[in-house]
Short mmCIF file of C-alpha atoms and ligand atoms in Angstrom, two decimals:
data_model
loop_
_atom_site.label_atom_id
_atom_site.label_comp_id
_atom_site.label_asym_id
_atom_site.label_seq_id
_atom_site.Cartn_x
_atom_site.Cartn_y
_atom_site.Cartn_z
CA UNK Y 1400 32.76 37.47 81.45
CA UNK Y 1401 30.36 34.58 82.02
CA UNK Y 1402 27.65 36.50 80.22
CA UNK Y 1403 29.82 36.93 77.11
CA UNK Y 1404 30.64 33.18 77.18
CA UNK Y 1405 27.02 32.18 77.26
CA UNK Y 1406 26.31 34.69 74.53
CA UNK Y 1407 29.15 33.22 72.47
CA UNK Y 1408 27.94 29.68 73.20
CA UNK Y 1409 24.43 30.59 72.21
CA UNK Y 1410 25.71 32.02 68.91
CA UNK Y 1411 27.78 28.90 68.24
CA UNK Y 1412 24.77 26.70 68.95
CA UNK Y 1413 22.60 28.81 66.62
CA UNK Y 1414 25.26 28.54 63.88
CA UNK Y 1415 25.45 24.77 64.32
CA UNK Y 1416 21.68 24.45 64.16
CA UNK Y 1417 21.54 26.61 61.02
CA UNK Y 1418 24.34 24.54 59.47
CA UNK Y 1419 22.55 21.28 60.28
CA UNK Y 1420 19.37 22.64 58.74
CA UNK Y 1421 21.23 23.80 55.67
CA UNK Y 1422 22.96 20.43 55.23
CA UNK Y 1423 19.68 18.60 55.78
CA UNK Y 1424 17.97 20.75 53.24
CA UNK Y 1425 20.67 20.26 50.59
CA UNK Y 1426 20.68 16.49 51.16
CA UNK Y 1427 16.89 16.41 50.99
CA UNK Y 1428 16.81 18.32 47.76
CA UNK Y 1429 19.56 16.18 46.24
CA UNK Y 1430 17.99 12.83 47.16
CA UNK Y 1431 14.46 13.73 46.43
CA UNK Y 1432 15.64 15.54 43.28
CA UNK Y 1433 17.07 12.41 41.66
CA UNK Y 1434 14.32 10.02 42.74
CA UNK Y 1435 11.64 12.49 41.66
CA UNK Y 1436 13.30 12.89 38.28
CA UNK Y 1437 13.31 9.12 37.94
CA UNK Y 1438 9.68 8.70 38.86
CA UNK Y 1439 8.66 11.71 36.74
CA UNK Y 1440 10.40 10.24 33.71
CA UNK Y 1441 8.82 6.81 34.41
CA UNK Y 1442 5.38 8.36 34.75
CA UNK Y 1443 5.82 10.45 31.62
CA UNK Y 1444 7.00 7.40 29.62
CA UNK Y 1445 3.97 5.34 30.68
CA UNK Y 1446 1.61 8.25 30.05
CA UNK Y 1447 3.18 8.81 26.65
CA UNK Y 1448 2.72 5.16 25.76
CA UNK Y 1449 -0.88 5.22 26.98
CA UNK Y 1450 -1.54 8.44 25.08
CA UNK Y 1451 -0.08 6.94 21.90
CA UNK Y 1452 -2.27 3.87 22.32
CA UNK Y 1453 -5.35 5.99 22.93
CA UNK Y 1454 -4.67 8.17 19.92
CA UNK Y 1455 -4.07 5.17 17.62
CA UNK Y 1456 -7.30 3.57 18.90
CA UNK Y 1457 -9.13 6.83 18.25
CA UNK Y 1458 -7.76 6.87 14.69
CA UNK Y 1459 -8.94 3.28 14.23
CA UNK Y 1460 -12.43 4.13 15.55
CA UNK Y 1461 -12.58 7.13 13.19
CA UNK Y 1462 -11.52 4.98 10.26
CA UNK Y 1463 -14.13 2.33 11.03
CA UNK Y 1464 -16.81 5.00 11.48
CA UNK Y 1465 -15.87 6.49 8.12
CA UNK Y 1466 -16.14 3.08 6.46
CA UNK Y 1467 -19.44 2.46 8.18
CA UNK Y 1468 -20.95 5.71 6.86
CA UNK Y 1469 -19.93 4.69 3.35
CA UNK Y 1470 -21.66 1.33 3.63
CA UNK Y 1471 -25.23 1.17 2.34
CA UNK Y 1472 -27.76 1.62 5.18
CA UNK Y 1473 -25.08 2.83 7.57
CA UNK Y 1474 -23.23 -0.44 7.51
CA UNK Y 1475 -26.13 -2.58 8.66
CA UNK Y 1476 -25.86 -4.75 5.58
CA UNK Y 1477 -23.65 -7.78 5.65
CA UNK Y 1478 -20.46 -6.94 3.71
CA UNK Y 1479 -20.89 -10.16 1.77
CA UNK Y 1480 -23.73 -8.37 -0.08
CA UNK Y 1481 -21.32 -5.78 -1.46
CA UNK Y 1482 -20.20 -6.18 -5.09
CA UNK Y 1483 -17.03 -8.29 -5.15
CA UNK Y 1484 -13.71 -6.74 -6.16
CA UNK Y 1485 -11.50 -9.16 -8.12
CA UNK Y 1486 -8.02 -7.69 -7.68
CA UNK Y 1487 -5.52 -9.11 -10.20
CA UNK Y 1488 -1.84 -8.94 -9.24
CA UNK Y 1489 1.03 -10.25 -11.37
CA UNK Y 1490 4.14 -10.70 -9.26
CA UNK Y 1491 7.70 -11.80 -9.89
CA UNK Y 1492 10.58 -12.99 -7.76
CA UNK Y 1493 13.12 -10.32 -6.75
CA UNK Y 1494 14.76 -9.20 -3.50
CA UNK Y 1495 11.92 -6.76 -2.69
CA UNK Y 1496 9.06 -9.12 -3.59
CA UNK Y 1497 8.10 -10.13 -0.05
CA UNK Y 1498 8.30 -6.52 1.15
CA UNK Y 1499 6.05 -5.35 -1.72
CA UNK Y 1500 3.51 -8.12 -1.22
CA UNK Y 1501 3.45 -7.61 2.54
CA UNK Y 1502 2.72 -3.90 2.05
CA UNK Y 1503 0.08 -4.62 -0.56
CA UNK Y 1504 -1.59 -7.40 1.43
CA UNK Y 1505 -1.84 -5.11 4.45
CA UNK Y 1506 -3.85 -2.69 2.30
CA UNK Y 1507 -5.99 -5.29 0.55
CA UNK Y 1508 -6.89 -7.08 3.79
CA UNK Y 1509 -8.73 -3.92 4.86
CA UNK Y 1510 -11.00 -4.02 1.80
CA UNK Y 1511 -14.27 -5.87 2.37
CA UNK Y 1512 -15.40 -8.53 -0.08
CA UNK Y 1513 -12.23 -8.60 -2.13
CA UNK Y 1514 -10.79 -11.66 -3.86
CA UNK Y 1515 -7.07 -11.37 -4.48
CA UNK Y 1516 -6.01 -13.21 -7.63
CA UNK Y 1517 -2.26 -13.29 -7.40
CA UNK Y 1518 -0.35 -14.73 -10.35
CA UNK Y 1519 3.30 -15.54 -9.98
CA UNK Y 1520 5.58 -15.10 -12.96
CA UNK Y 1521 7.20 -18.49 -12.42
CA UNK Y 1522 7.12 -22.13 -13.52
CA UNK Y 1523 5.79 -23.14 -10.11
CA UNK Y 1524 4.14 -21.45 -7.17
CA UNK Y 1525 6.66 -20.36 -4.56
CA UNK Y 1526 6.57 -20.94 -0.81
CA UNK Y 1527 7.19 -17.26 -0.07
CA UNK Y 1528 3.97 -16.21 -1.77
CA UNK Y 1529 1.95 -19.22 -0.59
CA UNK Y 1530 2.86 -18.58 3.06
CA UNK Y 1531 2.20 -14.85 2.79
CA UNK Y 1532 -1.26 -15.50 1.35
CA UNK Y 1533 -2.12 -18.14 3.94
CA UNK Y 1534 -1.01 -15.84 6.75
CA UNK Y 1535 -3.03 -12.89 5.42
CA UNK Y 1536 -6.35 -14.60 6.15
CA UNK Y 1537 -7.66 -13.09 2.91
CA UNK Y 1538 -9.76 -14.75 0.25
CA UNK Y 1539 -7.16 -15.40 -2.42
CA UNK Y 1540 -6.59 -17.35 -5.61
CA UNK Y 1541 -2.97 -18.35 -6.08
CA UNK Y 1542 -1.90 -19.02 -9.68
CA UNK Y 1543 1.31 -19.06 -11.68
CA UNK Y 1544 2.14 -18.39 -15.34
CA UNK Y 1545 5.72 -17.92 -16.48
CA UNK Y 1546 6.54 -15.15 -18.97
CA UNK Y 1547 7.94 -16.72 -22.17
CA UNK Y 1548 11.74 -16.40 -22.25
CA UNK Y 1549 11.75 -14.07 -25.25
CA UNK Y 1550 9.49 -11.60 -23.39
CA UNK Y 1551 11.37 -11.66 -20.11
CA UNK Y 1552 13.26 -8.45 -19.35
CA UNK Y 1553 17.02 -8.97 -19.30
CA UNK Y 1554 19.15 -7.55 -16.48
CA UNK Y 1555 19.67 -3.80 -17.00
CA UNK Y 1556 17.14 -3.71 -19.89
CA UNK Y 1557 14.80 -0.70 -19.40
CA UNK Y 1558 11.46 -2.03 -18.21
CA UNK Y 1559 9.38 -0.17 -20.79
CA UNK Y 1560 11.15 -2.23 -23.49
CA UNK Y 1561 8.77 -5.15 -23.01
CA UNK Y 1562 5.25 -5.37 -21.65
CA UNK Y 1563 5.06 -6.75 -18.11
CA UNK Y 1564 2.41 -8.92 -16.50
CA UNK Y 1565 0.75 -9.91 -19.79
CA UNK Y 1566 0.46 -13.67 -19.44
CA UNK Y 1567 -0.22 -13.35 -15.69
CA UNK Y 1568 -3.19 -10.99 -16.18
CA UNK Y 1569 -4.51 -13.35 -18.88
CA UNK Y 1570 -4.26 -16.30 -16.48
CA UNK Y 1571 -6.28 -14.38 -13.89
CA UNK Y 1572 -8.93 -13.39 -16.46
CA UNK Y 1573 -9.14 -17.03 -17.54
CA UNK Y 1574 -9.62 -18.08 -13.91
CA UNK Y 1575 -12.51 -15.62 -13.66
CA UNK Y 1576 -14.10 -17.01 -16.85
CA UNK Y 1577 -13.78 -20.55 -15.53
CA UNK Y 1578 -14.82 -19.97 -11.94
CA UNK Y 1579 -17.04 -16.93 -11.54
CA UNK Y 1580 -20.75 -16.91 -12.29
CA UNK Y 1581 -21.25 -14.32 -15.10
CA UNK Y 1582 -24.19 -12.91 -13.15
CA UNK Y 1583 -22.00 -12.00 -10.17
CA UNK Y 1584 -22.14 -8.41 -9.01
CA UNK Y 1585 -18.57 -7.13 -8.99
CA UNK Y 1586 -15.62 -5.49 -10.72
CA UNK Y 1587 -12.17 -6.40 -12.03
CA UNK Y 1588 -9.20 -4.22 -11.06
CA UNK Y 1589 -5.52 -4.64 -12.04
CA UNK Y 1590 -3.35 -4.17 -8.95
CA UNK Y 1591 0.41 -4.16 -9.62
CA UNK Y 1592 2.46 -5.31 -6.66
CA UNK Y 1593 4.53 -2.11 -6.36
CA UNK Y 1594 1.83 0.59 -6.56
CA UNK Y 1595 0.39 2.37 -3.51
CA UNK Y 1596 -3.35 2.25 -2.88
CA UNK Y 1597 -5.62 4.30 -0.66
CA UNK Y 1598 -8.66 2.40 0.63
CA UNK Y 1599 -10.80 5.07 -1.05
CA UNK Y 1600 -10.00 3.77 -4.53
CA UNK Y 1601 -11.79 0.52 -3.70
CA UNK Y 1602 -14.90 2.39 -2.51
CA UNK Y 1603 -14.89 4.32 -5.79
CA UNK Y 1604 -14.71 1.27 -8.04
CA UNK Y 1605 -17.07 -1.07 -6.21
CA UNK Y 1606 -20.29 0.11 -7.81
CA UNK Y 1607 -18.99 0.71 -11.33
CA UNK Y 1608 -21.58 -0.53 -13.84
CA UNK Y 1609 -19.41 -0.46 -16.98
CA UNK Y 1610 -15.91 1.02 -16.80
CA UNK Y 1611 -14.95 3.50 -14.08
CA UNK Y 1612 -11.94 5.84 -14.33
CA UNK Y 1613 -9.96 8.03 -11.91
CA UNK Y 1614 -6.58 9.82 -11.68
CA UNK Y 1615 -3.28 8.01 -11.09
CA UNK Y 1616 -0.47 9.77 -9.24
CA UNK Y 1617 3.26 9.68 -10.11
CA UNK Y 1618 2.99 8.23 -13.58
CA UNK Y 1619 3.89 9.07 -17.17
CA UNK Y 1620 6.52 11.58 -16.06
CA UNK Y 1621 3.89 13.66 -14.25
CA UNK Y 1622 2.71 14.14 -10.70
CA UNK Y 1623 -0.73 13.06 -11.88
CA UNK Y 1624 -2.30 11.78 -15.09
CA UNK Y 1625 -6.07 12.02 -15.27
CA UNK Y 1626 -9.09 11.92 -17.52
CA UNK Y 1627 -10.18 15.33 -18.84
CA UNK Y 1628 -13.72 15.83 -17.58
CA UNK Y 1629 -16.07 18.35 -19.24
CA UNK Y 1630 -18.80 20.56 -17.73
CA UNK Y 1631 -21.29 17.73 -18.06
CA UNK Y 1632 -19.10 15.43 -15.98
CA UNK Y 1633 -18.11 13.30 -18.98
CA UNK Y 1634 -14.62 12.25 -20.11
CA UNK Y 1635 -13.58 14.11 -23.26
CA UNK Y 1636 -9.85 13.37 -23.37
CA UNK Y 1637 -6.77 12.74 -21.30
CA UNK Y 1638 -4.58 15.08 -19.27
CA UNK Y 1639 -1.28 13.37 -20.05
CA UNK Y 1640 1.88 14.57 -21.73
CA UNK Y 1641 3.27 11.25 -22.92
CA UNK Y 1642 1.25 9.90 -25.86
CA UNK Y 1643 -2.06 11.70 -25.17
CA UNK Y 1644 -3.38 10.56 -28.56
CA UNK Y 1645 -3.92 7.04 -27.22
CA UNK Y 1646 -7.64 6.17 -27.27
CA UNK Y 1647 -7.45 5.54 -23.50
CA UNK Y 1648 -4.35 7.32 -22.20
CA UNK Y 1649 -4.66 5.85 -18.74
CA UNK Y 1650 -2.55 3.56 -16.55
CA UNK Y 1651 -3.72 0.09 -15.56
CA UNK Y 1652 -4.31 1.42 -12.00
CA UNK Y 1653 -6.74 4.07 -13.21
CA UNK Y 1654 -9.78 1.98 -14.15
CA UNK Y 1655 -11.99 -0.94 -13.16
CA UNK Y 1656 -14.36 -2.98 -15.29
CA UNK Y 1657 -17.70 -4.36 -14.20
CA UNK Y 1658 -17.82 -8.17 -14.25
CA UNK Y 1659 -20.96 -8.43 -16.35
CA UNK Y 1660 -19.40 -6.05 -18.89
CA UNK Y 1661 -16.28 -8.24 -18.87
CA UNK Y 1662 -18.30 -11.36 -19.57
CA UNK Y 1663 -19.77 -9.71 -22.70
CA UNK Y 1664 -16.27 -9.89 -24.24
CA UNK Y 1665 -15.17 -13.02 -22.54
CA UNK Y 1666 -12.58 -14.26 -25.08
CA UNK Y 1667 -10.45 -11.16 -24.86
CA UNK Y 1668 -6.70 -11.47 -24.01
CA UNK Y 1669 -3.73 -9.14 -23.44
CA UNK Y 1670 -0.96 -9.55 -26.05
CA UNK Y 1671 2.81 -9.05 -26.10
CA UNK Y 1672 3.02 -7.51 -29.58
CA UNK Y 1673 1.40 -4.24 -28.68
CA UNK Y 1674 2.75 -0.74 -29.25
CA UNK Y 1675 4.37 0.70 -26.12
CA UNK Y 1676 1.74 2.22 -23.84
CA UNK Y 1677 -1.23 0.75 -25.68
CA UNK Y 1678 -2.07 -2.25 -23.43
CA UNK Y 1679 -4.71 -0.28 -21.54
CA UNK Y 1680 -6.17 1.27 -24.69
CA UNK Y 1681 -6.52 -2.05 -26.46
CA UNK Y 1682 -8.10 -3.62 -23.40
CA UNK Y 1683 -10.57 -0.78 -22.83
CA UNK Y 1684 -11.57 -0.51 -26.50
CA UNK Y 1685 -13.17 -3.91 -26.08
CA UNK Y 1686 -15.32 -2.85 -23.18
CA UNK Y 1687 -16.24 0.77 -23.97
CA UNK Y 1688 -17.64 2.25 -27.18
CA UNK Y 1689 -17.01 5.93 -26.51
CA UNK Y 1690 -15.30 8.13 -23.93
CA UNK Y 1691 -18.54 9.59 -22.61
CA UNK Y 1692 -19.58 6.11 -21.54
CA UNK Y 1693 -16.81 6.08 -18.92
CA UNK Y 1694 -17.94 6.49 -15.30
CA UNK Y 1695 -16.07 9.42 -13.77
CA UNK Y 1696 -14.96 8.64 -10.21
CA UNK Y 1697 -12.91 10.25 -7.42
CA UNK Y 1698 -14.83 13.52 -7.19
CA UNK Y 1699 -14.90 14.27 -10.92
CA UNK Y 1700 -11.37 12.93 -11.29
CA UNK Y 1701 -9.92 15.54 -8.94
CA UNK Y 1702 -8.67 13.16 -6.24
CA UNK Y 1703 -5.68 10.84 -6.30
CA UNK Y 1704 -6.32 7.54 -4.53
CA UNK Y 1705 -3.67 5.42 -6.27
CA UNK Y 1706 -0.01 6.07 -7.04
CA UNK Y 1707 2.19 4.35 -9.60
CA UNK Y 1708 5.09 4.08 -7.17
CA UNK Y 1709 8.18 2.07 -8.02
CA UNK Y 1710 10.63 0.62 -5.59
CA UNK Y 1711 14.27 1.40 -6.17
CA UNK Y 1712 16.38 -1.63 -7.11
CA UNK Y 1713 17.91 -2.66 -3.82
CA UNK Y 1714 21.65 -2.35 -3.28
CA UNK Y 1715 23.07 -5.78 -2.39
CA UNK Y 1716 26.74 -5.05 -3.03
CA UNK Y 1717 27.81 -6.30 0.40
CA UNK Y 1718 26.38 -9.73 -0.47
CA UNK Y 1719 28.99 -9.78 -3.28
CA UNK Y 1720 31.66 -8.92 -0.73
CA UNK Y 1721 30.52 -11.89 1.40
CA UNK Y 1722 30.57 -14.18 -1.64
CA UNK Y 1723 34.06 -13.08 -2.64
CA UNK Y 1724 35.28 -13.81 0.87
CA UNK Y 1725 33.80 -17.30 0.59
CA UNK Y 1726 31.24 -16.50 3.30
CA UNK Y 1727 27.55 -17.50 3.21
CA UNK Y 1728 24.92 -14.87 2.24
CA UNK Y 1729 23.35 -12.81 5.06
CA UNK Y 1730 19.99 -14.57 4.77
CA UNK Y 1731 20.98 -18.19 5.41
CA UNK Y 1732 17.92 -19.77 7.08
CA UNK Y 1733 15.99 -16.47 6.97
CA UNK Y 1734 13.23 -15.58 4.52
CA UNK Y 1735 13.51 -11.90 3.51
N1 UDP J 1285 5.88 -8.34 -13.37
C1 UDP J 1285 5.92 -9.69 -13.63
N2 UDP J 1285 7.01 -10.19 -14.31
C2 UDP J 1285 8.05 -9.42 -14.74
C3 UDP J 1285 7.98 -8.03 -14.47
C4 UDP J 1285 6.89 -7.53 -13.80
O1 UDP J 1285 5.03 -10.43 -13.24
O2 UDP J 1285 9.00 -9.93 -15.35
C5 UDP J 1285 4.73 -7.80 -12.61
C6 UDP J 1285 5.14 -6.86 -11.48
O3 UDP J 1285 5.41 -7.60 -10.30
C7 UDP J 1285 3.98 -5.91 -11.38
C8 UDP J 1285 3.46 -5.87 -12.81
O4 UDP J 1285 3.96 -7.01 -13.48
O5 UDP J 1285 2.97 -6.38 -10.52
C9 UDP J 1285 3.91 -4.60 -13.55
O6 UDP J 1285 5.32 -4.58 -13.60
P1 UDP J 1285 6.17 -3.32 -13.18
O7 UDP J 1285 5.71 -2.83 -11.86
O8 UDP J 1285 7.61 -3.65 -13.32
O9 UDP J 1285 5.74 -2.32 -14.34
P2 UDP J 1285 5.62 -0.75 -14.35
O10 UDP J 1285 5.82 -0.21 -12.97
O11 UDP J 1285 6.68 -0.32 -15.27
O12 UDP J 1285 4.25 -0.49 -14.86
MN1 MN J 1286 5.11 -0.94 -11.21
#
């Protein structure tokens, strides 16, 4: 009898011990499970952040190395010895202006030895542009020239109805005539404020001796418009669909002119009364005698380094709702 009791007791004790162990184990797993998950997610977040930082630094190093290899003598020369790029940008006030100029300035500030001539289409220079330029740390020339009323596009008028940027580009060219030594080594390039530029396009144009040409993406109703290059590497026509008979069927973003070449025709000006699509042709006819004189860039005109992008007109209909309710606009005290 006593023996069976002790046997029973022993069994009970063993069960209790097993139960305690089981409970202990479950508790351990539960506690450590949640805290481990927390620390694992913390560690993985920090590692992810560090990995992102490392990979963006690696990209930056690669980019700088690439630029360095493109510099004469492996980048040992001072960049101030590079030919100067005079980038001419007409710009006009609209809701997206600051966004466009911010995007553009963040490209142009990566280009060595560039002077940004920015010409506002306005009676006076605006604070928005002045502050943006000052903040960029770039070498800039800030001008203004208002489009005559009769040449200003009216609301809802299609933009191809009137030439844009005419008087502004002339003001910039005049500034160059008045302020740049004609012997300066450099080029002139027209940079609209809404296009998209790869840094490579600036490398291509920098050493142009007369007029250099290259493809432009997303223009003229095509994915790409480009000069037609023959077996000898010379331009013999234009791969465009719209108005290919133009002497130079190329967008403003598709060429740069050497400064010395420019100074040979120093009185030249853009005009308003020009057939649609002929601004570029009329300009280039003054600086080039024949197509085969053009310098073919961007790997025989097979690479696209600039895109004629256009920003959609922004929808501000809720500002009207605010106005109708007698409320102030959303940007009171905020520059957008
Ligand atoms: N522009 C300007 N005043 C205007 C319209 C345009 O100064 O009334 C500028 C514009 O900011 C841009 C350039 O002229 O830098 C070309 O204009 P847009 O981009 O509208 O022309 P498109 O894309 O049709 O060539
Ligand atoms: Mn444009």
